[in-house]
Amino acid sequence: VPELRKDPITSRWVIIAANRAARPNEFLAAPPRRVAKVCPFCRGQENQTPAAVATYPGIRSGRSAADWQVRVVPNLFPALTSDRRFVLEQNGLFETGPDVGIHEVIIESPHHLVSMCDQCDEEVALVLGVYRDRLIAASGRPNVVHAIVFKNVGVAAGASLEHTHSQLLALPVVPATVAEEECGAQQYYQQHDRCIYCDLIEQEQRAESRVVGRSAHFVALCPFASRFAMETWILPAEHSSHFEQTRDAQLVELAQMVRQCLLRLQVALAGVAYNFVIHSAPFDTAALGHYHWHIEILPRIANAAGFEWGTGFHINSIPPEQAARTLRTVDLSCFIPTGEDVSTRKTS
Ligand SMILES: [Zn+2]
Ligand SMILES: [Zn+2]
Ligand SMILES: [Zn+2]
């Protein structure tokens, strides 16, 4: 029986309608691959991208710039670039502002890998450390107040290049999704003097049915009002409002959790496209008692259509309890990262 559910933080409604889908696999055709003739993100093609703003050597490799493991470059087609003052111009009802912001691409490997899962935990931890560094760098820039780190994986999720990479977009305004979460969390905080995310983690751990995984400092769960089938959130178990304050010692543990969640998703829904987003508190605030950073993994098995765009309601065909059970029971023991460069993979 379909059921309406309200997200306790944002008050966003979803319809959980298991009857609408026979099996999720039926959505999944072979994932279309977008293969560039020459991949601009591969080692040796550095001149195809704007000059790097930062490079990181490999964990095991030498220290020369050519030996990079992660490269950060300005986006070749930036959405926002200027560091002017964000002054709005008013014209009757309409407001316009300058293109204040930063748009960077984080190339996560010199090898042509298509998934974070193809890297080892230490390599993923390095990438997460780069997110932290770039967020700290962005927070020091004038006129930006927030930045989103995100990944589009697969054509259906909007990826234009398959080589594993992520993007950082710093903005002069707090984006609506984070503002909505913050607003709901603040209301709860005013009423209960507690962080709603901390309470949510506690309740979910007691119930267990939507928990995907747990480590010393992180929890992964399928949210009660999941908008997308197999939607997964990763949250620090201890309260923390800003991702960029994550300590080195926890990055490897977080990397393990991220890789595991992505692997579980990949095994459960082979070839699924997804978006990966870090939601963190705005830069210009001290540590917030009411906001709790988190990662959202948003699989795209069904396209948002008229109803979703017209109402803001999402219809999700896999109840999160079922999704969590499926993800939890994936056998990861047989899965070892190959680090295999798919561009050199022999096709027969
Ligand atoms: Zn490549
Ligand atoms: Zn919290
Ligand atoms: Zn969020």
Short mmCIF file of C-alpha atoms and ligand atoms in Angstrom, two decimals:
data_model
loop_
_atom_site.label_atom_id
_atom_site.label_comp_id
_atom_site.label_asym_id
_atom_site.label_seq_id
_atom_site.Cartn_x
_atom_site.Cartn_y
_atom_site.Cartn_z
CA VAL A 1 0.00 0.00 0.00
CA PRO A 2 1.49 3.37 -0.94
CA GLU A 3 2.22 5.69 1.94
CA LEU A 4 2.89 9.40 2.29
CA ARG A 5 5.88 10.29 4.42
CA LYS A 6 7.14 13.66 5.62
CA ASP A 7 10.81 14.37 6.07
CA PRO A 8 11.19 15.51 9.70
CA ILE A 9 13.87 18.07 8.83
CA THR A 10 12.61 19.77 5.68
CA SER A 11 8.91 18.82 5.93
CA ARG A 12 9.19 17.64 2.34
CA TRP A 13 6.63 14.99 1.40
CA VAL A 14 7.31 11.84 -0.56
CA ILE A 15 5.11 9.00 -1.74
CA ILE A 16 6.54 5.57 -1.01
CA ALA A 17 4.85 3.41 -3.60
CA ALA A 18 6.38 -0.04 -3.76
CA ASN A 19 3.53 -1.18 -5.99
CA ARG A 20 4.61 1.11 -8.80
CA ALA A 21 7.72 -0.79 -9.66
CA ALA A 22 7.97 -4.48 -10.26
CA ARG A 23 11.70 -4.65 -9.68
CA PRO A 24 14.19 -1.81 -9.83
CA ASN A 25 16.32 -3.75 -12.30
CA GLU A 26 13.66 -3.18 -14.88
CA PHE A 27 14.63 0.48 -14.98
CA LEU A 28 18.21 -0.31 -15.67
CA ALA A 29 19.31 -0.70 -19.23
CA ALA A 30 23.03 -1.10 -19.84
CA PRO A 31 24.40 2.25 -18.69
CA PRO A 32 25.29 4.42 -21.67
CA ARG A 33 28.99 5.29 -21.59
CA ARG A 34 30.24 8.60 -22.77
CA VAL A 35 33.69 7.88 -24.10
CA ALA A 36 35.84 10.80 -25.13
CA LYS A 37 38.46 10.13 -27.79
CA VAL A 38 41.10 11.71 -25.64
CA CYS A 39 40.14 12.01 -22.00
CA PRO A 40 41.29 15.43 -20.72
CA PHE A 41 41.47 14.12 -17.14
CA CYS A 42 43.96 11.29 -17.80
CA ARG A 43 47.65 11.62 -16.97
CA GLY A 44 49.52 13.07 -19.92
CA GLN A 45 46.58 15.28 -21.00
CA GLU A 46 47.18 18.02 -18.44
CA ASN A 47 47.39 20.64 -21.18
CA GLN A 48 43.73 19.92 -22.08
CA THR A 49 42.52 21.52 -18.86
CA PRO A 50 43.14 24.98 -17.35
CA ALA A 51 46.28 25.10 -15.17
CA ALA A 52 45.87 23.29 -11.86
CA VAL A 53 45.13 25.32 -8.73
CA ALA A 54 46.40 22.41 -6.61
CA THR A 55 47.99 19.01 -7.19
CA TYR A 56 48.52 16.18 -4.72
CA PRO A 57 51.13 13.46 -5.09
CA GLY A 58 50.15 9.82 -4.74
CA ILE A 59 50.39 8.02 -1.46
CA ARG A 60 53.07 5.71 -2.77
CA SER A 61 54.35 7.72 -5.71
CA GLY A 62 57.17 10.24 -5.83
CA ARG A 63 56.80 13.92 -5.19
CA SER A 64 57.14 15.28 -8.71
CA ALA A 65 54.26 17.30 -10.17
CA ALA A 66 53.97 14.82 -13.06
CA ASP A 67 53.29 12.10 -10.51
CA TRP A 68 50.05 13.67 -9.30
CA GLN A 69 47.31 11.54 -7.79
CA VAL A 70 44.64 14.28 -7.47
CA ARG A 71 44.48 17.50 -9.51
CA VAL A 72 42.21 20.46 -8.91
CA VAL A 73 41.54 22.65 -11.95
CA PRO A 74 39.15 25.53 -12.65
CA ASN A 75 36.12 24.33 -14.60
CA LEU A 76 36.65 24.97 -18.32
CA PHE A 77 33.02 26.11 -18.55
CA PRO A 78 32.51 27.73 -15.15
CA ALA A 79 29.01 28.57 -13.97
CA LEU A 80 30.37 31.28 -11.66
CA THR A 81 33.80 32.90 -11.54
CA SER A 82 34.02 36.42 -10.21
CA ASP A 83 35.03 37.65 -6.77
CA ARG A 84 33.24 40.98 -7.06
CA ARG A 85 31.03 42.20 -4.27
CA PHE A 86 27.63 40.56 -4.41
CA VAL A 87 25.48 43.66 -4.80
CA LEU A 88 21.98 43.15 -6.10
CA GLU A 89 20.43 45.34 -8.72
CA GLN A 90 16.72 45.88 -8.41
CA ASN A 91 14.40 46.37 -11.34
CA GLY A 92 10.82 46.36 -10.13
CA LEU A 93 10.18 42.83 -8.96
CA PHE A 94 13.41 41.52 -10.43
CA GLU A 95 16.81 41.24 -8.83
CA THR A 96 20.10 40.45 -10.53
CA GLY A 97 23.56 39.92 -9.11
CA PRO A 98 27.08 39.44 -10.47
CA ASP A 99 28.47 35.96 -11.16
CA VAL A 100 30.23 35.65 -7.82
CA GLY A 101 31.64 32.21 -7.10
CA ILE A 102 34.21 29.50 -7.77
CA HIS A 103 33.76 26.45 -9.95
CA GLU A 104 36.46 23.81 -9.64
CA VAL A 105 36.89 20.26 -10.88
CA ILE A 106 38.61 17.72 -8.67
CA ILE A 107 40.19 14.99 -10.81
CA GLU A 108 40.34 12.07 -8.43
CA SER A 109 42.84 9.85 -10.20
CA PRO A 110 45.41 10.11 -12.99
CA HIS A 111 44.07 6.77 -14.28
CA HIS A 112 40.90 6.41 -16.29
CA LEU A 113 38.75 4.97 -13.51
CA VAL A 114 35.01 5.46 -13.64
CA SER A 115 34.14 4.96 -10.00
CA MET A 116 35.42 5.87 -6.55
CA CYS A 117 34.96 2.17 -5.78
CA ASP A 118 37.88 1.36 -8.09
CA GLN A 119 40.24 3.12 -5.70
CA CYS A 120 41.51 1.94 -2.33
CA ASP A 121 40.39 3.52 0.95
CA GLU A 122 43.57 5.60 1.24
CA GLU A 123 43.06 7.05 -2.24
CA VAL A 124 39.45 7.93 -1.47
CA ALA A 125 40.61 9.45 1.84
CA LEU A 126 43.01 11.64 -0.12
CA VAL A 127 40.10 12.85 -2.29
CA LEU A 128 38.01 13.63 0.82
CA GLY A 129 40.99 15.53 2.22
CA VAL A 130 41.11 17.55 -1.02
CA TYR A 131 37.39 18.39 -0.59
CA ARG A 132 38.24 19.66 2.88
CA ASP A 133 41.19 21.73 1.60
CA ARG A 134 39.15 23.27 -1.21
CA LEU A 135 36.26 24.10 1.11
CA ILE A 136 38.69 25.82 3.49
CA ALA A 137 40.27 27.70 0.56
CA ALA A 138 36.82 28.75 -0.72
CA SER A 139 35.74 29.90 2.73
CA GLY A 140 38.65 32.35 2.72
CA ARG A 141 37.59 33.92 -0.55
CA PRO A 142 35.66 37.19 -0.43
CA ASN A 143 31.92 37.31 -1.09
CA VAL A 144 31.18 33.58 -1.14
CA VAL A 145 29.11 32.23 1.75
CA HIS A 146 28.69 28.58 0.90
CA ALA A 147 30.08 25.82 -1.31
CA ILE A 148 28.68 22.53 -2.51
CA VAL A 149 30.90 19.57 -3.35
CA PHE A 150 29.19 17.13 -5.66
CA LYS A 151 29.72 14.25 -8.06
CA ASN A 152 27.65 13.27 -11.07
CA VAL A 153 28.24 9.63 -11.97
CA GLY A 154 26.68 8.27 -15.14
CA VAL A 155 25.01 10.04 -18.03
CA ALA A 156 21.57 9.89 -16.35
CA ALA A 157 23.02 11.85 -13.41
CA GLY A 158 24.41 14.55 -15.65
CA ALA A 159 28.04 13.45 -15.99
CA SER A 160 29.72 14.84 -19.09
CA LEU A 161 32.97 12.91 -18.62
CA GLU A 162 33.21 9.42 -17.17
CA HIS A 163 36.71 9.77 -15.64
CA THR A 164 36.13 9.86 -11.88
CA HIS A 165 35.89 13.48 -10.74
CA SER A 166 33.90 15.82 -8.55
CA GLN A 167 33.13 19.51 -8.55
CA LEU A 168 33.08 22.35 -6.07
CA LEU A 169 30.77 25.26 -6.64
CA ALA A 170 31.10 28.16 -4.21
CA LEU A 171 28.15 30.56 -4.10
CA PRO A 172 27.33 34.07 -2.90
CA VAL A 173 24.07 32.77 -1.39
CA VAL A 174 23.16 29.69 0.65
CA PRO A 175 21.46 27.24 -1.76
CA ALA A 176 17.78 26.52 -1.15
CA THR A 177 18.28 22.85 -0.21
CA VAL A 178 20.70 23.69 2.60
CA ALA A 179 18.68 26.74 3.68
CA GLU A 180 15.58 24.53 3.91
CA GLU A 181 17.40 21.95 6.03
CA GLU A 182 18.92 24.61 8.23
CA CYS A 183 15.59 26.32 8.74
CA GLY A 184 13.86 23.07 9.78
CA ALA A 185 16.78 22.09 12.01
CA GLN A 186 16.81 25.50 13.67
CA GLN A 187 13.10 25.29 14.46
CA TYR A 188 13.62 21.90 16.09
CA TYR A 189 16.61 23.24 18.00
CA GLN A 190 14.58 26.14 19.35
CA GLN A 191 11.88 23.75 20.58
CA HIS A 192 14.02 20.90 21.90
CA ASP A 193 17.45 22.38 22.42
CA ARG A 194 18.82 19.45 20.46
CA CYS A 195 20.11 18.76 16.96
CA ILE A 196 17.43 17.00 14.91
CA TYR A 197 20.08 15.05 12.98
CA CYS A 198 21.61 13.75 16.24
CA ASP A 199 18.13 12.69 17.39
CA LEU A 200 17.46 11.11 14.01
CA ILE A 201 20.68 9.08 14.19
CA GLU A 202 19.73 7.91 17.67
CA GLN A 203 16.22 6.86 16.65
CA GLU A 204 17.43 5.15 13.48
CA GLN A 205 20.09 3.19 15.35
CA ARG A 206 17.51 2.00 17.83
CA ALA A 207 15.14 0.93 15.06
CA GLU A 208 17.92 -0.51 12.86
CA SER A 209 15.60 -1.07 9.89
CA ARG A 210 16.98 1.80 7.80
CA VAL A 211 20.62 1.53 8.87
CA VAL A 212 23.00 0.50 6.08
CA GLY A 213 26.26 0.58 8.00
CA ARG A 214 27.95 1.86 11.12
CA SER A 215 31.59 2.54 12.00
CA ALA A 216 33.17 4.18 15.04
CA HIS A 217 32.42 7.73 13.87
CA PHE A 218 29.97 7.43 10.95
CA VAL A 219 26.49 6.11 10.23
CA ALA A 220 24.95 5.33 6.84
CA LEU A 221 21.19 5.07 6.50
CA CYS A 222 18.35 5.21 4.02
CA PRO A 223 16.30 8.22 5.14
CA PHE A 224 12.71 7.69 6.31
CA ALA A 225 11.35 9.93 3.54
CA SER A 226 13.78 8.90 0.79
CA ARG A 227 13.05 10.76 -2.44
CA PHE A 228 15.04 8.32 -4.54
CA ALA A 229 15.14 4.54 -4.51
CA MET A 230 18.17 3.43 -2.44
CA GLU A 231 18.88 7.03 -1.37
CA THR A 232 21.62 6.86 1.28
CA TRP A 233 22.90 9.44 3.74
CA ILE A 234 26.24 9.26 5.54
CA LEU A 235 26.47 11.29 8.74
CA PRO A 236 29.11 11.74 11.44
CA ALA A 237 27.80 9.99 14.56
CA GLU A 238 29.03 12.84 16.72
CA HIS A 239 27.60 16.27 16.16
CA SER A 240 29.49 18.42 13.65
CA SER A 241 28.14 21.23 11.47
CA HIS A 242 31.03 21.79 9.03
CA PHE A 243 32.51 19.04 6.85
CA GLU A 244 35.77 20.97 6.59
CA GLN A 245 36.36 20.41 10.31
CA THR A 246 36.67 16.65 9.83
CA ARG A 247 39.97 15.52 11.32
CA ASP A 248 42.64 13.60 9.39
CA ALA A 249 42.19 10.55 11.60
CA GLN A 250 38.55 10.29 10.53
CA LEU A 251 39.07 10.75 6.79
CA VAL A 252 40.16 7.16 6.20
CA GLU A 253 37.21 5.86 8.20
CA LEU A 254 34.87 8.12 6.22
CA ALA A 255 36.50 6.97 2.98
CA GLN A 256 35.78 3.37 3.97
CA MET A 257 32.16 4.23 4.62
CA VAL A 258 31.77 6.14 1.35
CA ARG A 259 33.42 3.40 -0.72
CA GLN A 260 31.35 0.74 1.00
CA CYS A 261 28.08 2.57 0.39
CA LEU A 262 28.93 3.17 -3.26
CA LEU A 263 29.98 -0.46 -3.68
CA ARG A 264 26.78 -1.72 -2.09
CA LEU A 265 24.80 0.50 -4.43
CA GLN A 266 26.81 -0.64 -7.42
CA VAL A 267 26.27 -4.31 -6.59
CA ALA A 268 22.56 -3.85 -5.78
CA LEU A 269 21.85 -1.77 -8.89
CA ALA A 270 24.62 -2.52 -11.38
CA GLY A 271 25.60 0.50 -13.44
CA VAL A 272 23.19 2.88 -11.71
CA ALA A 273 23.81 6.60 -12.22
CA TYR A 274 23.87 8.73 -9.09
CA ASN A 275 24.63 12.11 -7.63
CA PHE A 276 26.72 12.53 -4.51
CA VAL A 277 26.43 15.79 -2.55
CA ILE A 278 28.02 17.11 0.62
CA HIS A 279 25.70 19.34 2.64
CA SER A 280 27.63 21.42 5.14
CA ALA A 281 26.88 24.59 7.13
CA PRO A 282 27.52 28.01 5.57
CA PHE A 283 31.08 29.36 5.84
CA ASP A 284 30.37 32.54 7.75
CA THR A 285 29.09 30.78 10.86
CA ALA A 286 30.89 29.37 13.86
CA ALA A 287 30.10 25.72 14.72
CA LEU A 288 26.29 25.43 14.72
CA GLY A 289 24.42 23.44 17.35
CA HIS A 290 21.48 22.76 15.07
CA TYR A 291 23.06 21.84 11.72
CA HIS A 292 24.81 18.52 11.08
CA TRP A 293 26.81 17.97 7.89
CA HIS A 294 26.08 14.90 5.81
CA ILE A 295 26.64 13.25 2.45
CA GLU A 296 23.64 12.39 0.29
CA ILE A 297 23.92 9.65 -2.34
CA LEU A 298 21.02 10.05 -4.76
CA PRO A 299 20.61 7.18 -7.26
CA ARG A 300 18.81 7.95 -10.50
CA ILE A 301 16.82 4.90 -11.48
CA ALA A 302 13.71 6.80 -12.54
CA ASN A 303 13.67 10.23 -14.07
CA ALA A 304 11.82 12.97 -12.25
CA ALA A 305 8.77 13.61 -14.39
CA GLY A 306 5.74 15.89 -14.51
CA PHE A 307 4.46 15.05 -11.06
CA GLU A 308 7.83 15.63 -9.37
CA TRP A 309 8.54 18.89 -11.21
CA GLY A 310 4.98 20.07 -10.83
CA THR A 311 4.59 19.35 -7.12
CA GLY A 312 8.00 18.93 -5.54
CA PHE A 313 6.72 15.54 -4.31
CA HIS A 314 8.87 12.58 -5.23
CA ILE A 315 7.51 9.11 -5.79
CA ASN A 316 9.89 6.43 -4.57
CA SER A 317 9.22 2.87 -5.60
CA ILE A 318 11.56 1.18 -3.10
CA PRO A 319 10.67 1.65 0.59
CA PRO A 320 13.81 2.73 2.47
CA GLU A 321 13.50 -0.26 4.83
CA GLN A 322 13.70 -2.59 1.85
CA ALA A 323 16.52 -0.52 0.32
CA ALA A 324 18.55 -0.65 3.55
CA ARG A 325 18.03 -4.41 3.85
CA THR A 326 19.18 -4.92 0.27
CA LEU A 327 22.23 -2.67 0.67
CA ARG A 328 23.16 -4.16 4.04
CA THR A 329 23.13 -7.71 2.80
CA VAL A 330 25.36 -7.12 -0.23
CA ASP A 331 28.40 -9.37 0.06
CA LEU A 332 31.46 -7.14 -0.15
CA SER A 333 34.01 -9.83 0.64
CA CYS A 334 34.63 -10.64 -3.01
CA PHE A 335 35.15 -7.03 -4.01
CA ILE A 336 38.71 -5.74 -4.12
CA PRO A 337 39.53 -2.49 -5.89
CA THR A 338 41.39 -3.25 -9.09
CA GLY A 339 42.62 0.24 -9.82
CA GLU A 340 42.17 -0.89 -13.38
CA ASP A 341 42.32 1.76 -16.03
CA VAL A 342 39.21 1.10 -18.14
CA SER A 343 40.66 2.86 -21.19
CA THR A 344 43.24 0.12 -21.48
CA ARG A 345 40.78 -2.70 -20.76
CA LYS A 346 40.74 -5.13 -23.63
CA THR A 347 37.41 -5.47 -25.35
CA SER A 348 36.73 -8.69 -27.15
ZN ZN B 1 40.47 9.64 -18.26
ZN ZN B 2 23.84 16.86 15.28
ZN ZN B 3 21.07 17.44 2.93
#
